[in-house]
XYZ file of C-alpha atoms in Angstrom:
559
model
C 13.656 5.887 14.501
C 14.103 9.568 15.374
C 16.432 10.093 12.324
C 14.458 8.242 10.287
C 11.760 10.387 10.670
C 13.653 13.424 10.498
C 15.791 12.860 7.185
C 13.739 10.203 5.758
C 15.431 9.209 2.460
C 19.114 9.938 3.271
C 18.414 8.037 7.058
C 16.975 5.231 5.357
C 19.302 4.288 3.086
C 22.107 5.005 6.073
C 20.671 2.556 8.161
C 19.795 -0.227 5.027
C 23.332 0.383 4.587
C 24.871 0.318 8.045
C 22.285 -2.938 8.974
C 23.762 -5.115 5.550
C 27.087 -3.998 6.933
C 27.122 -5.189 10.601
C 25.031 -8.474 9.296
C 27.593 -9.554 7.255
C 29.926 -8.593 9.771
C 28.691 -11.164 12.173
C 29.514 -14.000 10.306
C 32.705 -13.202 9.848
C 33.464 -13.117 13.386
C 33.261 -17.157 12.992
C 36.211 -17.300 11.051
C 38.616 -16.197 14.004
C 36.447 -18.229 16.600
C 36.930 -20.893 14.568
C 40.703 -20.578 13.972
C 40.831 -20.498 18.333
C 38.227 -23.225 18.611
C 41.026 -25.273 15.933
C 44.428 -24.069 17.829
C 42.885 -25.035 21.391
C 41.608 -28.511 19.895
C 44.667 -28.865 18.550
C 47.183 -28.104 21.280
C 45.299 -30.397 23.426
C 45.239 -33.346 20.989
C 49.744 -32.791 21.056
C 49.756 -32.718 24.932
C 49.565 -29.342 26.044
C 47.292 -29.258 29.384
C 43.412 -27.879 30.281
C 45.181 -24.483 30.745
C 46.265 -23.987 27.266
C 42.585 -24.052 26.456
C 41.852 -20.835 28.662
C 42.925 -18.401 26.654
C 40.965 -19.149 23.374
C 37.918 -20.065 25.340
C 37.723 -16.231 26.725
C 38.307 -15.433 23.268
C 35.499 -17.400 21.657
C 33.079 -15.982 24.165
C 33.860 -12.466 23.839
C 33.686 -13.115 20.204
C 30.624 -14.723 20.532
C 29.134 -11.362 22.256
C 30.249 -9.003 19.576
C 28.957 -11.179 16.346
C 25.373 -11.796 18.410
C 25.651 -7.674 19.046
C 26.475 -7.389 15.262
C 23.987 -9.519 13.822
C 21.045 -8.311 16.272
C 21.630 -4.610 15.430
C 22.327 -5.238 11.835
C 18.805 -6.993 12.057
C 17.143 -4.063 13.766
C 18.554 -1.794 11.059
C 17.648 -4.076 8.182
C 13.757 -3.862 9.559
C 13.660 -0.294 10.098
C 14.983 0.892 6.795
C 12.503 -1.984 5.550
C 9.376 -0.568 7.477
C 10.048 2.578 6.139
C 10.250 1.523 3.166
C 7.269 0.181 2.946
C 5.900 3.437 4.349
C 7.213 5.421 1.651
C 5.849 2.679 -1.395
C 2.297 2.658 0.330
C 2.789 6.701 0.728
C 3.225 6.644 -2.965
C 0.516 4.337 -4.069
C -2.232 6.673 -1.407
C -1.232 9.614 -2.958
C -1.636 8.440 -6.980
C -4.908 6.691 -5.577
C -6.215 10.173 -3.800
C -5.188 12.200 -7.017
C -7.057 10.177 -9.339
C -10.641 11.360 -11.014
C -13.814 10.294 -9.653
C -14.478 10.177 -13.282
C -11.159 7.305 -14.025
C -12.529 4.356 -15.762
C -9.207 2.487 -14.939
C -9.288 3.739 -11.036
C -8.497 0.473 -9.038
C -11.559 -0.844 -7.111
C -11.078 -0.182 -3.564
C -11.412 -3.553 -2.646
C -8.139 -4.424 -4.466
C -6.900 -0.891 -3.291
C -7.016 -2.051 0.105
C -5.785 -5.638 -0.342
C -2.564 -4.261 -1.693
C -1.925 -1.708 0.832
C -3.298 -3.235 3.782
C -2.177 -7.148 3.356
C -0.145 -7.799 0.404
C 2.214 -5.243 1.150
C 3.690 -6.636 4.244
C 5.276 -8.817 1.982
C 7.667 -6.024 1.388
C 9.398 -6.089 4.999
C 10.779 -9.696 4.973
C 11.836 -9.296 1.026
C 14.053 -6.258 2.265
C 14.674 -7.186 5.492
C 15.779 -10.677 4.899
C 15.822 -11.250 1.393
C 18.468 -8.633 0.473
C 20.757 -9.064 3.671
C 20.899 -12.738 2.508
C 21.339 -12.146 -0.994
C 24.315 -10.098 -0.266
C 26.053 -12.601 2.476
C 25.651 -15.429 -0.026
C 27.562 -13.324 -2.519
C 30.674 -12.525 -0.433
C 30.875 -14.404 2.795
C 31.924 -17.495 0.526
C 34.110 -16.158 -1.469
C 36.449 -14.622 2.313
C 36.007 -18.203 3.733
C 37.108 -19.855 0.839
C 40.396 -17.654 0.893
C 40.815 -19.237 4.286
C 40.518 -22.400 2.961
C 41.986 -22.836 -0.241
C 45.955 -22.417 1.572
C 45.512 -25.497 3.837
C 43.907 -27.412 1.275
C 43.003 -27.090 -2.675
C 40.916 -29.688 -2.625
C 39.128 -28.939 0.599
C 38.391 -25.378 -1.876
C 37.260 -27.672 -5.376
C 34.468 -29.593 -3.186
C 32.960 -26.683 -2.042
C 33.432 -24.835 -5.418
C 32.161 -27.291 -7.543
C 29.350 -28.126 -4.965
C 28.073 -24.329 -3.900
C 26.857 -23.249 -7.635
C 24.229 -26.229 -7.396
C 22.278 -24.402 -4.622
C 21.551 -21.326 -6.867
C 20.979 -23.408 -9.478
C 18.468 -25.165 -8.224
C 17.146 -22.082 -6.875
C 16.525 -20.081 -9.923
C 14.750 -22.818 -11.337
C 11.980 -23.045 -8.910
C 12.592 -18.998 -8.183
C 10.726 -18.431 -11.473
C 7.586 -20.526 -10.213
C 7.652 -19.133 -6.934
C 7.488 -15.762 -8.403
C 4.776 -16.743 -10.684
C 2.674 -18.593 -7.920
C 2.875 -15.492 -5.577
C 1.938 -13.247 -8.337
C -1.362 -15.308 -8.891
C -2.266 -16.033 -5.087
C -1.760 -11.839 -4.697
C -3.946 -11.224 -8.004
C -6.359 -13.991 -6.350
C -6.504 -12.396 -2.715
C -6.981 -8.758 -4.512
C -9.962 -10.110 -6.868
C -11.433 -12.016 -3.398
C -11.589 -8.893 -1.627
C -12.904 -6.558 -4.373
C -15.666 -8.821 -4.463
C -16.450 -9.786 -0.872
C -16.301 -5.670 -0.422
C -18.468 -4.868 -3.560
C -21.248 -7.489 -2.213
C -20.970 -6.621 1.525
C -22.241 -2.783 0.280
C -25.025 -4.574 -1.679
C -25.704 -6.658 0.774
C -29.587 -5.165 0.891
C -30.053 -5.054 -3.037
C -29.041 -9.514 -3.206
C -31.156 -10.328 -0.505
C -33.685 -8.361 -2.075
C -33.113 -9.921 -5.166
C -32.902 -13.428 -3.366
C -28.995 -13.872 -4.747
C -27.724 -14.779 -1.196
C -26.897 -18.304 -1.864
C -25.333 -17.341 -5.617
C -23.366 -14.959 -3.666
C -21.877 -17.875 -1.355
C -21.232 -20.265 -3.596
C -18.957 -17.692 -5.533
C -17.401 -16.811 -2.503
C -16.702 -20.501 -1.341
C -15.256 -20.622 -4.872
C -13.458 -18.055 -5.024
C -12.327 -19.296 -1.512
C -11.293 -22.571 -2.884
C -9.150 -21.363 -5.584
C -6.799 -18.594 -2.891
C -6.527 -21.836 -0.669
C -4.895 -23.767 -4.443
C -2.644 -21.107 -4.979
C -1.564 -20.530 -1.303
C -0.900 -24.260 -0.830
C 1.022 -24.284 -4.534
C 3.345 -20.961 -3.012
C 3.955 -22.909 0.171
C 4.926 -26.552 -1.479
C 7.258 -24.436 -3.630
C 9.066 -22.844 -0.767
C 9.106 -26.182 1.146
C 10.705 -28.136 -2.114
C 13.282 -25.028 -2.166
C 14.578 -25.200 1.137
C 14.442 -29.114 0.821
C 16.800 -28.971 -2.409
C 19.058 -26.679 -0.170
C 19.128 -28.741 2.585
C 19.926 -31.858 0.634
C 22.921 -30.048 -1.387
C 24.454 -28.662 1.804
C 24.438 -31.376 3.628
C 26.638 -33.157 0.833
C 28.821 -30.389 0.337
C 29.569 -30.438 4.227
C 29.957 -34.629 4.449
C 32.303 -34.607 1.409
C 34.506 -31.941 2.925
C 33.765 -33.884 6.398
C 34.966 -37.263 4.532
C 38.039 -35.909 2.748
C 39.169 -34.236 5.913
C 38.869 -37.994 8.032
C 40.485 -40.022 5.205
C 43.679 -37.211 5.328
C 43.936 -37.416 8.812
C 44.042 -41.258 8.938
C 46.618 -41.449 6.251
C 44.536 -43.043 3.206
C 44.578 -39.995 0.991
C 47.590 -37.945 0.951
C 46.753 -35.711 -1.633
C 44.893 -32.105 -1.690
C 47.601 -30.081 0.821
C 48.296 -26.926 0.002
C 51.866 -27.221 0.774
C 52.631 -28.881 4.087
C 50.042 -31.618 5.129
C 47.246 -30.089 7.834
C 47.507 -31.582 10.740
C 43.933 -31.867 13.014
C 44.046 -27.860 13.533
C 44.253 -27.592 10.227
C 41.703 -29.958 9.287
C 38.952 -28.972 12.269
C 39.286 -25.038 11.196
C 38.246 -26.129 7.458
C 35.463 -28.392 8.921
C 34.157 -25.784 11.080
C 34.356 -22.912 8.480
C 32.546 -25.704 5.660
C 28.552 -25.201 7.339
C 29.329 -21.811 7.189
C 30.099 -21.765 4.098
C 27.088 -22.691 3.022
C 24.999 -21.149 5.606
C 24.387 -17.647 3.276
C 22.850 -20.007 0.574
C 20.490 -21.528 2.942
C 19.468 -18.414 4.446
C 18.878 -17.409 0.759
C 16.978 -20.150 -0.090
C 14.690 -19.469 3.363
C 14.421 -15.753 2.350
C 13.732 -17.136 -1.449
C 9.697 -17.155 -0.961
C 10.493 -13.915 1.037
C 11.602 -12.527 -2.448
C 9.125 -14.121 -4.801
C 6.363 -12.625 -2.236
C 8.419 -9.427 -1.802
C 8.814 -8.621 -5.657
C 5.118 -9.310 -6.402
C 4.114 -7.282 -3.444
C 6.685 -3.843 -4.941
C 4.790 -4.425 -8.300
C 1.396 -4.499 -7.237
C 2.331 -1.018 -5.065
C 3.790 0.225 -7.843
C 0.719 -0.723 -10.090
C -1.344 1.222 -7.819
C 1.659 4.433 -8.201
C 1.062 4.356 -11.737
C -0.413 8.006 -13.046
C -4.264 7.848 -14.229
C -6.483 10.449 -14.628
C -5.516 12.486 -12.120
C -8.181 15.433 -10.084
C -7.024 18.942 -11.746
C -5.234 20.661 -9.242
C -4.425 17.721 -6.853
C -2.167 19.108 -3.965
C -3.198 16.123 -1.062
C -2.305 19.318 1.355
C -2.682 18.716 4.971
C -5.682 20.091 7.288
C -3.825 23.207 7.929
C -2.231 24.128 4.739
C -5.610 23.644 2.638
C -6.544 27.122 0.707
C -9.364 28.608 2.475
C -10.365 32.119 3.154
C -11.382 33.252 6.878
C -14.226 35.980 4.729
C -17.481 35.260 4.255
C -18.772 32.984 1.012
C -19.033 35.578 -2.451
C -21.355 33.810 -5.012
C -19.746 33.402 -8.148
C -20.681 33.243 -11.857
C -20.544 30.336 -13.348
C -19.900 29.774 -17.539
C -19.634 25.953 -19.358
C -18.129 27.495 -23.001
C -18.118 24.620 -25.875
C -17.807 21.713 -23.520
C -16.498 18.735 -24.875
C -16.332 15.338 -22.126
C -16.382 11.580 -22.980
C -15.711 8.735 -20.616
C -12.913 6.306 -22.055
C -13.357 5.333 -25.816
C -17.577 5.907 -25.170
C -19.667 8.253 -26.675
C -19.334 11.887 -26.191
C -21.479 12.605 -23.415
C -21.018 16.500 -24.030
C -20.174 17.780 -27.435
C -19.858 21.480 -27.489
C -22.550 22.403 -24.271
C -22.755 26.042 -23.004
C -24.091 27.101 -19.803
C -24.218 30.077 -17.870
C -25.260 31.052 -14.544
C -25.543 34.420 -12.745
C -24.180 34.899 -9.495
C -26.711 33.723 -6.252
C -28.996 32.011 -9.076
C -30.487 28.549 -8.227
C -30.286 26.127 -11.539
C -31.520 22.759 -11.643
C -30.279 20.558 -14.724
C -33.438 18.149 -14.806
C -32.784 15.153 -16.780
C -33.301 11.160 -16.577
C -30.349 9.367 -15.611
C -27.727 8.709 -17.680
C -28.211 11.846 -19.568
C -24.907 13.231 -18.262
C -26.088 15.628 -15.156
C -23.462 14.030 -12.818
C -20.774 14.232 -15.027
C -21.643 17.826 -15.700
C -21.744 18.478 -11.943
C -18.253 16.848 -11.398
C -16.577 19.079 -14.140
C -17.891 22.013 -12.770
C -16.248 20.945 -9.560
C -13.175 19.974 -11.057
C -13.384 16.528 -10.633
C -12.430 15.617 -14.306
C -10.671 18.165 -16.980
C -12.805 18.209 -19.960
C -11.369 17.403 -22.999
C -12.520 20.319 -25.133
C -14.169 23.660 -23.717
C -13.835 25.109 -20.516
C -15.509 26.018 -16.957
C -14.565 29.861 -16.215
C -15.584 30.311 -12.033
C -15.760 34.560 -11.852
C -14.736 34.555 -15.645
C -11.418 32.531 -14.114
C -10.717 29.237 -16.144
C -11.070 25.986 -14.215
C -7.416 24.865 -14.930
C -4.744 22.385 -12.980
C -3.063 25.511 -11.584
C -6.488 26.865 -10.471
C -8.408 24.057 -9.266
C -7.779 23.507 -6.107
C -7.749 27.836 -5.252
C -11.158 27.771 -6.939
C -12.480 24.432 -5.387
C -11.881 25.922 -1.690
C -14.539 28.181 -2.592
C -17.120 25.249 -3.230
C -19.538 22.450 -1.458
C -20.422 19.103 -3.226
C -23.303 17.278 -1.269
C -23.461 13.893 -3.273
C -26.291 11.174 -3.534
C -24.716 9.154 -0.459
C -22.313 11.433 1.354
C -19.007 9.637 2.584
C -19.446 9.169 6.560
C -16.472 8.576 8.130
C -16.221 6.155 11.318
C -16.681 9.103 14.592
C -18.902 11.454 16.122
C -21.738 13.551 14.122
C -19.071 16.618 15.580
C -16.062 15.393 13.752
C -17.901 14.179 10.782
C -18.560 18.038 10.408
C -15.522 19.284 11.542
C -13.226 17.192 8.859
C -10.070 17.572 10.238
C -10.504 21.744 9.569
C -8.723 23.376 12.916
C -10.746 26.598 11.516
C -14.042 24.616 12.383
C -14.029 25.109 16.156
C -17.144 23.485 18.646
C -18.805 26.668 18.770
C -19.169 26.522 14.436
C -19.426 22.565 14.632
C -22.638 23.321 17.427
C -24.168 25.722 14.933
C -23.665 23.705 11.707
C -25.490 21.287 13.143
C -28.521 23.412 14.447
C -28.490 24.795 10.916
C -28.858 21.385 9.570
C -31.560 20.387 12.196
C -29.239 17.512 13.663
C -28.613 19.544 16.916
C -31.529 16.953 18.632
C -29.546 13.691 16.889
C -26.328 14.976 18.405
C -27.926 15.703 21.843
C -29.554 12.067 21.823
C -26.130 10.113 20.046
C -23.807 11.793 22.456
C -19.993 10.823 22.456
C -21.494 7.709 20.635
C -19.898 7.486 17.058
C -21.409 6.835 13.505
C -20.397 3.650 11.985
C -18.303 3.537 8.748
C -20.390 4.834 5.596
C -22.942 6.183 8.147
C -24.515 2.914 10.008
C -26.180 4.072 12.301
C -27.718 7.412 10.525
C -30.851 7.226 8.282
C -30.379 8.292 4.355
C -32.285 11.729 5.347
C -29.682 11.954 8.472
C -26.895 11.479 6.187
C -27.944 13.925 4.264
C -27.988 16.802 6.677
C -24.870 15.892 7.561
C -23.589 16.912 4.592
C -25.669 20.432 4.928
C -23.801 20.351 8.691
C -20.267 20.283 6.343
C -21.589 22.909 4.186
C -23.144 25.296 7.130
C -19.538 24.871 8.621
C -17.846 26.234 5.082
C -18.588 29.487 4.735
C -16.334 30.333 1.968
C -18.332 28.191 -0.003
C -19.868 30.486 -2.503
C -20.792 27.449 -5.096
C -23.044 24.789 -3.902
C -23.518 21.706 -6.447
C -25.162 18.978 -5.565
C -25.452 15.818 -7.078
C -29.162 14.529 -6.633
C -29.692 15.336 -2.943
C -33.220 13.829 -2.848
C -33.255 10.736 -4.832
C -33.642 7.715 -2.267
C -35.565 9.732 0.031
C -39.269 9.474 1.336
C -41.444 12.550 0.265
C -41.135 13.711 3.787
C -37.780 13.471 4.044
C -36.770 15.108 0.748
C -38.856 18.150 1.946
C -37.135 18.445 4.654
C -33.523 18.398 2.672
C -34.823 20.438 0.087
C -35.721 22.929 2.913
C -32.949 22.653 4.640
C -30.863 23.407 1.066
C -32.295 26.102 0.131
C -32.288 27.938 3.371
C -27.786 27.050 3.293
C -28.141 28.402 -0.554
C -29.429 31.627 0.260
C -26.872 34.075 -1.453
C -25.225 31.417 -2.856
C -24.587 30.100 -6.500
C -26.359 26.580 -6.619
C -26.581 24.457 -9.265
C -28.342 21.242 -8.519
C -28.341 17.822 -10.990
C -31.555 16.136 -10.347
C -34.176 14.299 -12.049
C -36.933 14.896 -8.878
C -39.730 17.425 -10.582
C -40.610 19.060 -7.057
C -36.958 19.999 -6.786
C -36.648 21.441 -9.663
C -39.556 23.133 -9.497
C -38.066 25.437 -6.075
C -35.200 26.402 -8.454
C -34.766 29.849 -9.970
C -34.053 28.028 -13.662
C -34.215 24.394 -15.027
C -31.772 23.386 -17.753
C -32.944 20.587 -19.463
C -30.067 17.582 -20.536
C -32.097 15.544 -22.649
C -30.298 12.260 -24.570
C -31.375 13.256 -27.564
C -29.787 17.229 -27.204
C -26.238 15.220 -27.292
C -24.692 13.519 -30.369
């Protein structure tokens, strides 16, 4: 695993390579077991004593050791390269998914997001772990044992000819329902999930709304139909490896018959060259299970594949370029672009801005906006009139499609983005908590952001006393545990700890909130935005009335 993690795509494909290698190694170690078993069997049977027997015995055991050594490591291999495999797919699909827009109309909901990472693709393992080893066995091992075969007896070699090609036969026919079946139970599970996880956060509003029993009754439905198509993928693999079964246990009886009615002397015909004596015809018997033991390790690994393939796809779905953030990097904690200076407010200037979501209306059509440096702006508007969007193109969150945001007079481009986004703070409606302690839900991963900063932050944000009575104890996921107005000084705790942040936006800080409470933000704000650019998107009248300037969006002011 070392190397693996060291030279990740070159190890990989070493050890994929070296694992298919020493597994198809390890039945080939039969054969000469086999021909020992055959010759001690055999010498016995024409008189020769217990003693002859010695010899091949030690030599089928040692044997024995190196092909289970073989097929163990080849194994080990096989689900290494496949884990990390897997890795790199998921990788992949976590990095398109963190580069899309905010704004993407086709962004995957996260419930089917985390189906397809988190459960569906662990069908990728046994698809490349077992599938593909077994694929490749079936391909060749019968083709070496048949060249064993085929010079003691021809027609020993026609049975198993003419009966091997049934198995895949058979198998691609009900390969192309398998296939289709896992595909809809994996579409199923991912459609179950988004909805379970888009109810369980509404969970408030439809028992508000008295919906809790609607909400069931699609679930047990929804419940019903995964169990149909899981018990459809299942029957399917159980009627493969059934047809297997049945065709390789004739193939090994008819080879098992022929050699019986040779050795007793009422078929004579079928030697290649001299007639095979019982050596001769116990080394063919032996080798004929193994013969077909690659196609029924194929036909095992079959649902392995069908699962496996549908599994690549979805990951692959979720791969697929969108509308991606400007100026996506996904850099780690320690190579994000910061400065260690204090916060310089910048300028801000919207010049013929031109934004529309999908095939929709244009929800900007040639806007302008500029605002000084330090200057508090509040773009007061009812919802739906565009303020969020207009906040999240400022930040960079979407490229417009005709105009342009200039930060300092620079443009707002894919080069630029992420320079000129390390120099802002969004503070949303509802703040993403992550699952931890109010100190790391501050800190963010930053190594710049030390306990001394995370201890002021949060004395800045008036949640010093909330710390002091939480403790070690950590905030749920999505901030159970925390009130809406505790939330929201968090966020001011994540902006008190940024001070490079010369451009606050926030994205109605105070809607949700009690009077009280939305005081006490709106303080809290404004004290963080002192010397600071802030431009604020809310449709709260005493907010916008603390602001230096109010832009108005109204609906009708857009085409």
């Amino acid at each position: 695993m070392r190397a693996l993690r060291a030279r990740p795509a070159d190890a990989v494909r070493r050890a994929e390579r070296t694992g298919l290698m020493l597994q198809l190694a390890a039945p080939l170690i039969w054969i000469p077991q086999a021909g020992l078993l055959a010759h001690a069997v055999g010498a016995i049977a024409a008189g020769a004593s217990a003693d002859a027997a010695l010899m091949p015995a030690l030599g089928i055991a040692l044997l024995g050791f190196l092909r289970a050594g073989c097929d163990a490591a080849g194994a080990r291999l096989s689900f290494r390269a496949a884990r990390a495999e897997l890795s790199r797919l998921r990788a992949e699909a976590t990095r398109a998914l963190a580069a899309r827009s905010p704004l993407d109309l086709d962004r995957p909901a996260s419930g089917l997001a985390a189906s397809v990472l988190a459960e569906q693709a662990e069908a990728v393992v046994p698809y490349l772990a077992r599938f593909r080893p077994a694929r490749m066995k079936a391909s060749l091992l019968p083709l070496v044992l048949l060249a064993f075969v085929l010079p003691i007896s021809w027609l020993a070699g026609i049975i198993l000819l003419v009966t091997a090609p049934l198995i895949p036969l058979f198998m691609a026919l009900i390969g192309l329902q398998a296939k289709a079946a896992s595909e809809a139970q994996l579409v199923e599970m991912g459609s179950m999930n988004g909805f379970l996880l888009d109810r369980l956060r509404g969970l408030a509003t439809i028992r508000g709304l008295g919906a809790v029993d609607a909400t069931a009754r699609r679930l047990r439905a929804d419940a019903e139909s995964l169990r149909t198509r899981t018990m459809a993928v299942l029957r399917i693999a159980f009627l493969s490896s059934a047809v297997l079964e049945l065709f390789a246990a004739v193939g090994v009886a008819l080879v098992a018959a022929y050699i019986g009615l040779f050795l007793l002397g009422m078929l004579d015909v079928g030697a290649t060259g001299q007639p095979f004596g019982l050596a001769g015809g116990l080394f063919m018997l032996l080798l004929a299970p193994t013969f077909y033991e690659p196609l029924r390790e194929l036909a095992a690994a079959w649902h392995d594949r069908a699962a496996g393939q549908a599994a690549i796809e979805a990951l692959e779905r979720l791969a697929a370029p969108g509308e991606t953030l400007p100026g996506q990097t996904l850099l780690g904690a320690d190579d994000a672009p910061h400065t260690d200076t204090a916060f310089a407010a910048p300028a801000v200037r919207v010049e013929g801005l031109g934004f529309r979501h999908g095939a929709g209306a244009a929800v900007f059509d040639g806007f302008d906006l500029t605002v000084a440096p330090g200057e508090h702006v509040a773009l007061f508007a009812p919802s739906g009139a565009g303020k969020s969007t207009l906040i999240a193109l400022i930040a960079g969150l979407a490229a417009p499609q005709a105009g342009r945001v200039l930060i300092d007079g620079e443009a707002l481009t894919p080069a630029s983005a992420a320079r000129l986004r390390a120099r802002m703070a969004y503070i949303g409606q509802k703040p993403h908590i992550f699952a931890g302690t109010l100190a790391r839900n501050v800190a963010l991963g930053r190594p710049r952001v030390d306990h001394a900063a995370v201890r002021a932050a949060l004395q800045a944000a008036r949640l010093d006393a909330v710390a002091a009575r939480r403790g070690p104890a950590p905030v749920g996921e999505a901030g159970r545990g925390l009130s809406g107005g505790e939330a929201l000084r968090l966020a001011l705790a994540r902006l008190a700890a940024t001070p490079e942040a010369g451009l606050i936006l926030a994205d109605e800080p105070t809607a949700h909130l009690d009077a009280t409470t939305a005081q006490e933000v709106t303080e809290g704000l404004l004290v963080l935005a002192q010397g600071r650019t802030l431009i604020i998107a809310t449709h709260d009248p005493a907010l916008a009335a603390r602001m230096d300037r109010v832009v108005t969006l109204a609906a009708e002011d857009r085409p």
